Coordinates of C-alpha atoms and ligand atoms in Angstrom, one line a residue:
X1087 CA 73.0 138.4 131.6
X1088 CA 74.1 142.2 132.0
X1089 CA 77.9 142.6 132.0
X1090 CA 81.0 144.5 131.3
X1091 CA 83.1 143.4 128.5
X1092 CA 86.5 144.8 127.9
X1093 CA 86.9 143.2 124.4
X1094 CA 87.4 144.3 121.4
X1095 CA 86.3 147.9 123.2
X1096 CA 84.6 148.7 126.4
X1097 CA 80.9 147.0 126.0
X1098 CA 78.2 147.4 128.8
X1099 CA 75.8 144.7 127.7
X1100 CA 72.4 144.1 129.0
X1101 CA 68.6 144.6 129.5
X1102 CA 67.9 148.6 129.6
X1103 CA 71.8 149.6 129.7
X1104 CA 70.9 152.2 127.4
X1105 CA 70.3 154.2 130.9
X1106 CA 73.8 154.0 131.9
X1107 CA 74.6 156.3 128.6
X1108 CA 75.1 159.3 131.1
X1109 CA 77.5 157.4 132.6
X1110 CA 79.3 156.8 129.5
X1111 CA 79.6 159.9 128.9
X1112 CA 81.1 161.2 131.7
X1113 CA 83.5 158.2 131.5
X1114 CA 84.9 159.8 128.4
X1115 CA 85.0 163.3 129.8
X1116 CA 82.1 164.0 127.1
X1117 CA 79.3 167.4 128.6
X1118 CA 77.7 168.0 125.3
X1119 CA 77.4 165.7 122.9
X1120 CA 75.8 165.3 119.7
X1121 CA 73.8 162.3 119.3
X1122 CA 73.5 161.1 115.7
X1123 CA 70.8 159.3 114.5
X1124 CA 68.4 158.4 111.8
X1125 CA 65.5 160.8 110.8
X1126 CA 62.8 158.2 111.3
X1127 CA 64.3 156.9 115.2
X1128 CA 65.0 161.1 115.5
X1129 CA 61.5 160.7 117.2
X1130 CA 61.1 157.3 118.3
X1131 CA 59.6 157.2 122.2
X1132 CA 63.7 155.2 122.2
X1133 CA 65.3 158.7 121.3
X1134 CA 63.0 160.8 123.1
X1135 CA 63.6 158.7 126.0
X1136 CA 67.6 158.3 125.9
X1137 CA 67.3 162.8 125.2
X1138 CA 65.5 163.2 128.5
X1139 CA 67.0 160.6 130.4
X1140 CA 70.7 162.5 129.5
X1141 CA 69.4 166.3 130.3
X1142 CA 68.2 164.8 133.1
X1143 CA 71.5 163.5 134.5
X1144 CA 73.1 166.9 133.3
X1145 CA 74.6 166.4 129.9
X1146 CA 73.4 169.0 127.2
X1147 CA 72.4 166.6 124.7
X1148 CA 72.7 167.7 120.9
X1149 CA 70.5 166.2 118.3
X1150 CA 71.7 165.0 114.5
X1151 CA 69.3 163.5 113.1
X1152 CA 69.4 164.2 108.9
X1153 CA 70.7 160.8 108.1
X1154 CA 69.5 158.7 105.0
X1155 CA 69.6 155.0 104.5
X1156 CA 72.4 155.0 102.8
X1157 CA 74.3 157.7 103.9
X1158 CA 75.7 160.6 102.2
X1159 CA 79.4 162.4 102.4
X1160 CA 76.9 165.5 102.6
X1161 CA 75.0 164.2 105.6
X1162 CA 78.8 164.1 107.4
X1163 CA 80.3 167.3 106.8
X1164 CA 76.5 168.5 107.3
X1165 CA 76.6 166.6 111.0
X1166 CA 80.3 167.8 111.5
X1167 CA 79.4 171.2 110.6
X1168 CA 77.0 171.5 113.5
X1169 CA 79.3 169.9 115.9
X1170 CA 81.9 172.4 115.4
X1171 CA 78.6 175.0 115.6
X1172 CA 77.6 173.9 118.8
X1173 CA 81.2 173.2 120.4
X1174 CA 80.3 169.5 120.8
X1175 CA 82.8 167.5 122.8
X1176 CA 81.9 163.7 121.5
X1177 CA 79.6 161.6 119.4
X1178 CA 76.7 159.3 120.5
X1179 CA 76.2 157.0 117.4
X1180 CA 72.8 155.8 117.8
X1181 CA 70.8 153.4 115.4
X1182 CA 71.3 150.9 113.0
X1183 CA 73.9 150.7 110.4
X1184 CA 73.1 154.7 108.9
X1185 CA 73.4 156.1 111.6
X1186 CA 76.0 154.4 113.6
X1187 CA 78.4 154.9 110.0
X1188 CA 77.5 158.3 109.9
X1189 CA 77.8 159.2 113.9
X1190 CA 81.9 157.6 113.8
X1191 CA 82.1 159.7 110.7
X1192 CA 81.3 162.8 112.4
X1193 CA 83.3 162.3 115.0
X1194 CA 86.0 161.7 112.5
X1195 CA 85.8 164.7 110.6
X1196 CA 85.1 167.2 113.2
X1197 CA 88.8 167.8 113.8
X1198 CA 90.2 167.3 110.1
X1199 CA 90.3 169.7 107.4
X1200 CA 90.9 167.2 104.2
X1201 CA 88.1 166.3 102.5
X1202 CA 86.5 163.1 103.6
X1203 CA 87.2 161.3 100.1
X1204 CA 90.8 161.5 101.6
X1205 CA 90.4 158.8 103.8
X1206 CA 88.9 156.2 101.6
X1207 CA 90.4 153.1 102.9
X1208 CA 93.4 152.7 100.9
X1209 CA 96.6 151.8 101.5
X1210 CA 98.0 153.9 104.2
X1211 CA 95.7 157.1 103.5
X1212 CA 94.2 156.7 107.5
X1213 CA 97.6 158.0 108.4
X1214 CA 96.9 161.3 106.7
X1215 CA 94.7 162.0 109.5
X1216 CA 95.4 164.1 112.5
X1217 CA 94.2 161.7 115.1
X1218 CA 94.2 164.1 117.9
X1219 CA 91.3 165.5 116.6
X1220 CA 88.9 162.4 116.7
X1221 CA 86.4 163.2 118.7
X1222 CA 85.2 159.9 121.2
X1223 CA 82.5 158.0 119.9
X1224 CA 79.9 156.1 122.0
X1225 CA 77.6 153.3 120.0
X1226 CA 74.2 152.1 120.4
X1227 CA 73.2 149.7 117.7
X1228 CA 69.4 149.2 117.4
X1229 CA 69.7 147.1 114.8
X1230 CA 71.3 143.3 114.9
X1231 CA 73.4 143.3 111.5
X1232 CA 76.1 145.7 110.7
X1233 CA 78.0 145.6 113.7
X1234 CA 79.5 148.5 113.2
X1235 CA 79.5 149.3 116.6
X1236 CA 82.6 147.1 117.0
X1237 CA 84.0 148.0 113.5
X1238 CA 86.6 150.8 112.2
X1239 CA 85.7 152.0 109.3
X1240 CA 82.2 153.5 107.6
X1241 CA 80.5 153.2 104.8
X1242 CA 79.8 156.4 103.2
X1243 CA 78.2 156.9 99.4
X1244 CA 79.8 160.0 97.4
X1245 CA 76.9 161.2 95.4
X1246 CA 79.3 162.8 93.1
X1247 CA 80.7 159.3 91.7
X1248 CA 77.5 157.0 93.0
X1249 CA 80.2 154.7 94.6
X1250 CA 80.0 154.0 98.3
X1251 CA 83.6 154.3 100.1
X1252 CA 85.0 152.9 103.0
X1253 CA 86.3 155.6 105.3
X1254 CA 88.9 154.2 108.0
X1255 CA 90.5 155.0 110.8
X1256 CA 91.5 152.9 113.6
X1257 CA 90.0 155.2 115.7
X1258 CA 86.8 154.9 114.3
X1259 CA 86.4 152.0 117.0
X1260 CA 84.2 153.5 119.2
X1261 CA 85.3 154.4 123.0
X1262 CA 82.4 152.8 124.5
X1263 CA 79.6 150.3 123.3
X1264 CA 76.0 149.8 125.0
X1265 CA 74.3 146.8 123.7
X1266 CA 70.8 147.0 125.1
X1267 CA 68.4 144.2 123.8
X1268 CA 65.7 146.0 124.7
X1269 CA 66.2 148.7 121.7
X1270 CA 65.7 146.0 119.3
X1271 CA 62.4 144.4 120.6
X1272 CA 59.8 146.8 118.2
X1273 CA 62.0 145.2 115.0
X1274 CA 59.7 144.0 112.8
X1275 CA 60.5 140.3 112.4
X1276 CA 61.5 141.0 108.3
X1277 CA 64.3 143.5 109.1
X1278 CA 65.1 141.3 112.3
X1279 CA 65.9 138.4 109.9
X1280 CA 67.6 140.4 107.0
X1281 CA 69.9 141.5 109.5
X1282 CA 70.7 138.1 111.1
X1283 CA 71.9 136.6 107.6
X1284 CA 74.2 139.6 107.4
X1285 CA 75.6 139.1 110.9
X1286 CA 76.1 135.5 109.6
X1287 CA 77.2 136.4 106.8
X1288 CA 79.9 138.1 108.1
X1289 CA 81.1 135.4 110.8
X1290 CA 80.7 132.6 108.1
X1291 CA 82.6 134.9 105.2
X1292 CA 85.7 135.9 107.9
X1293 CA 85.6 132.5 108.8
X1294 CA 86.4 131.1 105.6
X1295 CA 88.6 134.1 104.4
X1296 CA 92.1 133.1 104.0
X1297 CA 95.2 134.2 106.1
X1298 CA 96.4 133.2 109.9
X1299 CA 93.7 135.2 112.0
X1300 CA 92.9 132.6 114.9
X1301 CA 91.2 134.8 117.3
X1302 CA 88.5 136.0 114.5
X1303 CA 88.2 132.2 113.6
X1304 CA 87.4 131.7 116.9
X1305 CA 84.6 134.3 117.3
X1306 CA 83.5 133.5 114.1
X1307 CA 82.6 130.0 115.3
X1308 CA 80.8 131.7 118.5
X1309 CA 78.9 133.9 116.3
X1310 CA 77.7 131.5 113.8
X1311 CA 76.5 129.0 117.0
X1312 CA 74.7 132.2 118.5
X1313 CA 73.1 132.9 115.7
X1314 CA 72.1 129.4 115.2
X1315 CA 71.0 129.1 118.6
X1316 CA 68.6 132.3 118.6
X1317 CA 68.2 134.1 115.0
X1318 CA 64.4 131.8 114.8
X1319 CA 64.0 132.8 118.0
X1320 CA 64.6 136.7 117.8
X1321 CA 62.3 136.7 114.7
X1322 CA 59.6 135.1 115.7
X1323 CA 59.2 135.8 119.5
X1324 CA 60.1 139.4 119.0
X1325 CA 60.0 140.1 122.8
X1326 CA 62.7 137.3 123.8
X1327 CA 65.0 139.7 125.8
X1328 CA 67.9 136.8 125.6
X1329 CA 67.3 136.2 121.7
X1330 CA 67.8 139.3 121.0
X1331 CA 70.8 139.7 122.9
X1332 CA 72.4 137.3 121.6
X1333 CA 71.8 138.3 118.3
X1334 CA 73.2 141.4 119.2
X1335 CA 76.1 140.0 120.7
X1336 CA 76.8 137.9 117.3
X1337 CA 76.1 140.8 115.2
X1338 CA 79.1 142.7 117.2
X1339 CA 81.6 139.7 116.6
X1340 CA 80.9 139.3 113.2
X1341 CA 82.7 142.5 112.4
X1342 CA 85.2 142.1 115.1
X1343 CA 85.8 138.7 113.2
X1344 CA 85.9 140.7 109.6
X1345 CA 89.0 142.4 110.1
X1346 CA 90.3 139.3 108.5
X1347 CA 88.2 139.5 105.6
X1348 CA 84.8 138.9 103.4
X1349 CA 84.1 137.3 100.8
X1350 CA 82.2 137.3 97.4
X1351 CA 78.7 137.1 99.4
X1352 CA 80.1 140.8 100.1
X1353 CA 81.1 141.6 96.8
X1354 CA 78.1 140.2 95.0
X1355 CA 75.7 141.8 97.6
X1356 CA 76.9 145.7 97.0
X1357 CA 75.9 146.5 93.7
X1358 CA 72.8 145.4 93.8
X1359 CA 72.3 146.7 97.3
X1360 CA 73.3 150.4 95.4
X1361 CA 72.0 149.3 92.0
X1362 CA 68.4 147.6 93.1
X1363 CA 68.0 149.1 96.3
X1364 CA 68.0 145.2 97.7
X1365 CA 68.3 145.2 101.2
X1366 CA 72.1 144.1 102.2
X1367 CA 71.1 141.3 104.9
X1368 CA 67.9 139.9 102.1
X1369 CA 71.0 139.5 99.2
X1370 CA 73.5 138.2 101.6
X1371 CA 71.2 135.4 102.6
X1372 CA 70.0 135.1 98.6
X1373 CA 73.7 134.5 97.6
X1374 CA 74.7 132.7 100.7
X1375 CA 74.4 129.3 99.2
X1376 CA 75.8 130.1 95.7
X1377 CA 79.3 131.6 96.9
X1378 CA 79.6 128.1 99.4
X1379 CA 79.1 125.8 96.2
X1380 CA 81.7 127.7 93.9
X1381 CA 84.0 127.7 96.8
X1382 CA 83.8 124.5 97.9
X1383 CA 86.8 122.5 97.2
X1384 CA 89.0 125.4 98.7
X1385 CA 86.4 125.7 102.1
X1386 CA 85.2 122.2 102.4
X1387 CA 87.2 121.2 105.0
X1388 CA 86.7 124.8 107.0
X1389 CA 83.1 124.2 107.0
X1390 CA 82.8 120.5 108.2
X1391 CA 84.5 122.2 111.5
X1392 CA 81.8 124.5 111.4
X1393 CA 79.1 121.7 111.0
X1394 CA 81.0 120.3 114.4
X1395 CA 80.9 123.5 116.2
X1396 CA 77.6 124.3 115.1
X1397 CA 76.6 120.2 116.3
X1398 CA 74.5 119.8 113.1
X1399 CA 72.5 116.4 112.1
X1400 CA 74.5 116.4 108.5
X1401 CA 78.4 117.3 110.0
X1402 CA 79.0 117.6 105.5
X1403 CA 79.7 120.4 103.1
X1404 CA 76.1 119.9 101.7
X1405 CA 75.2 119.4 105.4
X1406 CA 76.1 123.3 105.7
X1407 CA 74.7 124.1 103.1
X1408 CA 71.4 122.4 103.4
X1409 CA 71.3 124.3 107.0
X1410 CA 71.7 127.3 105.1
X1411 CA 68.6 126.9 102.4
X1412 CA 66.5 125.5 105.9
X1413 CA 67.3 128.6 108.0
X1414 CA 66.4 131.1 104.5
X1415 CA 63.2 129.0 104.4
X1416 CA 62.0 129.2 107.9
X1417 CA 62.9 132.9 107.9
X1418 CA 61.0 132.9 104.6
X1419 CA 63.4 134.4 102.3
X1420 CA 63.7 134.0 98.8
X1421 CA 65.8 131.6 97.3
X1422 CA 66.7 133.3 94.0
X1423 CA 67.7 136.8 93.1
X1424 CA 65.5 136.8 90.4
X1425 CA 62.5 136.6 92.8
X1426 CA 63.4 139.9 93.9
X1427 CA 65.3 141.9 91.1
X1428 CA 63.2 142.1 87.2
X1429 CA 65.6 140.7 84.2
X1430 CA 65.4 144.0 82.9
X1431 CA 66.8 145.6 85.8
X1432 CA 69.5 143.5 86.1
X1433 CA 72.7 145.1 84.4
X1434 CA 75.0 142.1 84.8
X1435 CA 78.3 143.2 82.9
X1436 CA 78.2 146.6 85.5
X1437 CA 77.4 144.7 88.6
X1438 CA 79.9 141.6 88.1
X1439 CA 82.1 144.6 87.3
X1440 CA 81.6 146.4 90.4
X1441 CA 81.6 142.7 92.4
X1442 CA 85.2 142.4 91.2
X1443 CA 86.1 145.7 92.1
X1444 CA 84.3 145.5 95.7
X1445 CA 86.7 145.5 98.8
X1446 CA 85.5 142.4 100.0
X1447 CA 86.6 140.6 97.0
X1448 CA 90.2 139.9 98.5
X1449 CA 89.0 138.3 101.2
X1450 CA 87.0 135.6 98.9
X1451 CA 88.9 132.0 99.4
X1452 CA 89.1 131.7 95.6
X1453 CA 90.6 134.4 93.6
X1454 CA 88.0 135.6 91.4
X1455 CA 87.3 137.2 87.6
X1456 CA 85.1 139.2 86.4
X1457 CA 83.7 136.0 85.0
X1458 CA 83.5 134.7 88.1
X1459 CA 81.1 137.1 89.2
X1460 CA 79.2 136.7 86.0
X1461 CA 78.5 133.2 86.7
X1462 CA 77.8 133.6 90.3
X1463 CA 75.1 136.3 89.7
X1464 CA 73.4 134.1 86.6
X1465 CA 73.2 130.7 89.0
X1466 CA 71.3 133.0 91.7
X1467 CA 69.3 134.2 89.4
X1468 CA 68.2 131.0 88.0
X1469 CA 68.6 129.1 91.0
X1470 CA 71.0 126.6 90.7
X1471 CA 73.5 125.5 93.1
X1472 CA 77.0 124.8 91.9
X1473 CA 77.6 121.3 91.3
Ligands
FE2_88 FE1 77.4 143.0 105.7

């Protein structure tokens, strides 16, 4: 199964690619790099290995590893301060979501001299940028969700304002990609699921996002089946080298496929992921089936196509959405939010507030209101599906 992809970047895909990271490098010209991960993979045996492995093929390796879960505009100019320290010449992005969002940053701000907040993605603010400056960027996701090894922007929370920004670029997309299956075989079959339902989450939402986008319809489809075929798998056979490649591989396309556009699965999902500190894949998958029923009469028709592609028993709306509730069960995820967020922690005039402000929410196939939200947020916490 090891290959060479082209599409949407360079990928080098396959059992224990992670070796041919020297290579990579000196693909992109890159002699020192600083590698950018997490604090708690900083010293994984996976890190110590892919360190040695490099000095030992004669790059000088940096390490930059003082990255939090959800990362801070501190932890970049922090990382892109020692960059510039050590006269770096590119950016390994190495982990899941944190660090990968935090390693394109770096690499993003190592030649600028605005202020990050400068670059929030909206309207044409990217073009501020002086895009000779980007350093390259190679990714190795260890985790099967965010893909945002394949994406161009990053997530990044200003602690001044509590609000987590979307920092774009289109160069953000890094140079090179390594998808190694065998980096994700220690996930621990809780975080392995959680992040499945958000790489279908983002296939099924840019799938059913409005606007002429065939190609992402058309990975969207391939992602969804993927993830179909082998999320059970990955989660509870671990070890099952072509599970979790594929679930790699579906995680990568569903942000390839979401430059069309999210949803309110998105926009729900956020503020209690900054609110509640709820994992993002566990409320994706908690408001999955909510967000189908209120949109159904504008996405019925979408998802019986996916029903075909997907060769389900029930091809019907409530087919889909009966696969949906299955797969949560078997991967044994709650069904309501209430289950994992306490009534009196759950502040429902700021978050549907927040939803409705949330960049995903243009992509949702209904235009919403704040009431909207309201009433999505109140049916997952009591658990009923919308009629
Ligand atoms: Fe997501």
């Amino acid at each position: 199964m090891n290959s060479d992809w082209n599409y949407p970047t360079t990928m080098w895909v396959g059992k224990d690619r992670v070796k041919d990271l020297s290579i990579a490098c000196k693909t992109l010209n890159i002699n020192k790099p600083l590698l950018v991960t997490d604090s708690g993979l900083a010293k994984s045996k996976i890190v110590i290995n892919v360190l040695n492995n490099l000095k030992e093929n004669g790059i000088l390796v940096e390490l930059y590893s003082n990255v939090v879960g959800n990362p801070t505009g501190t932890n970049v100019n922090e990382g892109a301060d020692y960059y510039k320290k050590n006269n770096c010449d590119g950016v390994i992005a190495f982990g899941g979501g944190s660090g990968l969002d935090v390693g394109k940053a770096i690499a993003f701000m190592s030649g600028q001299t605005q202020s990050i907040w400068d670059f929030e993605d909206v309207g044409d603010n990217w073009t501020k940028a002086n895009s000779d400056k980007i350093a390259p960027i190679i990714a190795v996701p260890t985790t099967a969700g965010t893909g945002s090894e394949t994406g161009r922007a990053s997530v990044i929370l200003n602690e001044e304002t509590g609000v987590k920004n979307i920092i774009f670029h289109p160069k953000f997309l890094p140079s090179i990609v390594i998808l190694d299956p065998v980096l994700t075989v220690g996930l621990p079959a809780k975080i392995t699921a959680a992040t499945g339902m958000d790489a279908l989450a983002h296939n099924l939402e840019a799938y059913c996002a409005p606007g002429y986008h065939p190609m992402a319809d058309g990975i969207a489809l391939e992602g969804m089946r993927l993830i179909n075929d082998w999320l059970l798998e990955a989660v509870n056979n671990g070890s099952n080298i072509e599970a979790r490649q594929n679930m790699l591989t579906a995680a990568s396309m569903g942000s390839t496929a979401f430059q069309k556009g999210l949803g309110a699965i998105h926009s729900l999902s956020h503020p209690v992921n900054a609110l509640n500190n709820i994992h993002h894949g566990l409320s994706n998958a908690i408001f999955m089936p909510y967000v189908l029923t209120f949109n159904k009469d504008v996405i019925e028709k979408k998802i019986i196509k996916i029903c075909d592609y997907l060769e389900l028993k029930d091809r019907s709306f409530d087919g889909f959405v009966n696969w949906v509730l299955d797969l949560r069960k078997k991967l044994d995820m709650p069904h309501k939010l209430s289950e994992v967020i306490d009534e009196k922690d759950f502040d429902i005039d700021r978050l549907s507030k927040m939803a409705l402000a949330d960049p995903s929410t243009g992509g949702n196939p209904k235009k919403l209101t704040e009431d909207d939200m309201k009433i999505m947020y109140q049916h997952s916490m009591t658990g009923e599906l919308f009629k």
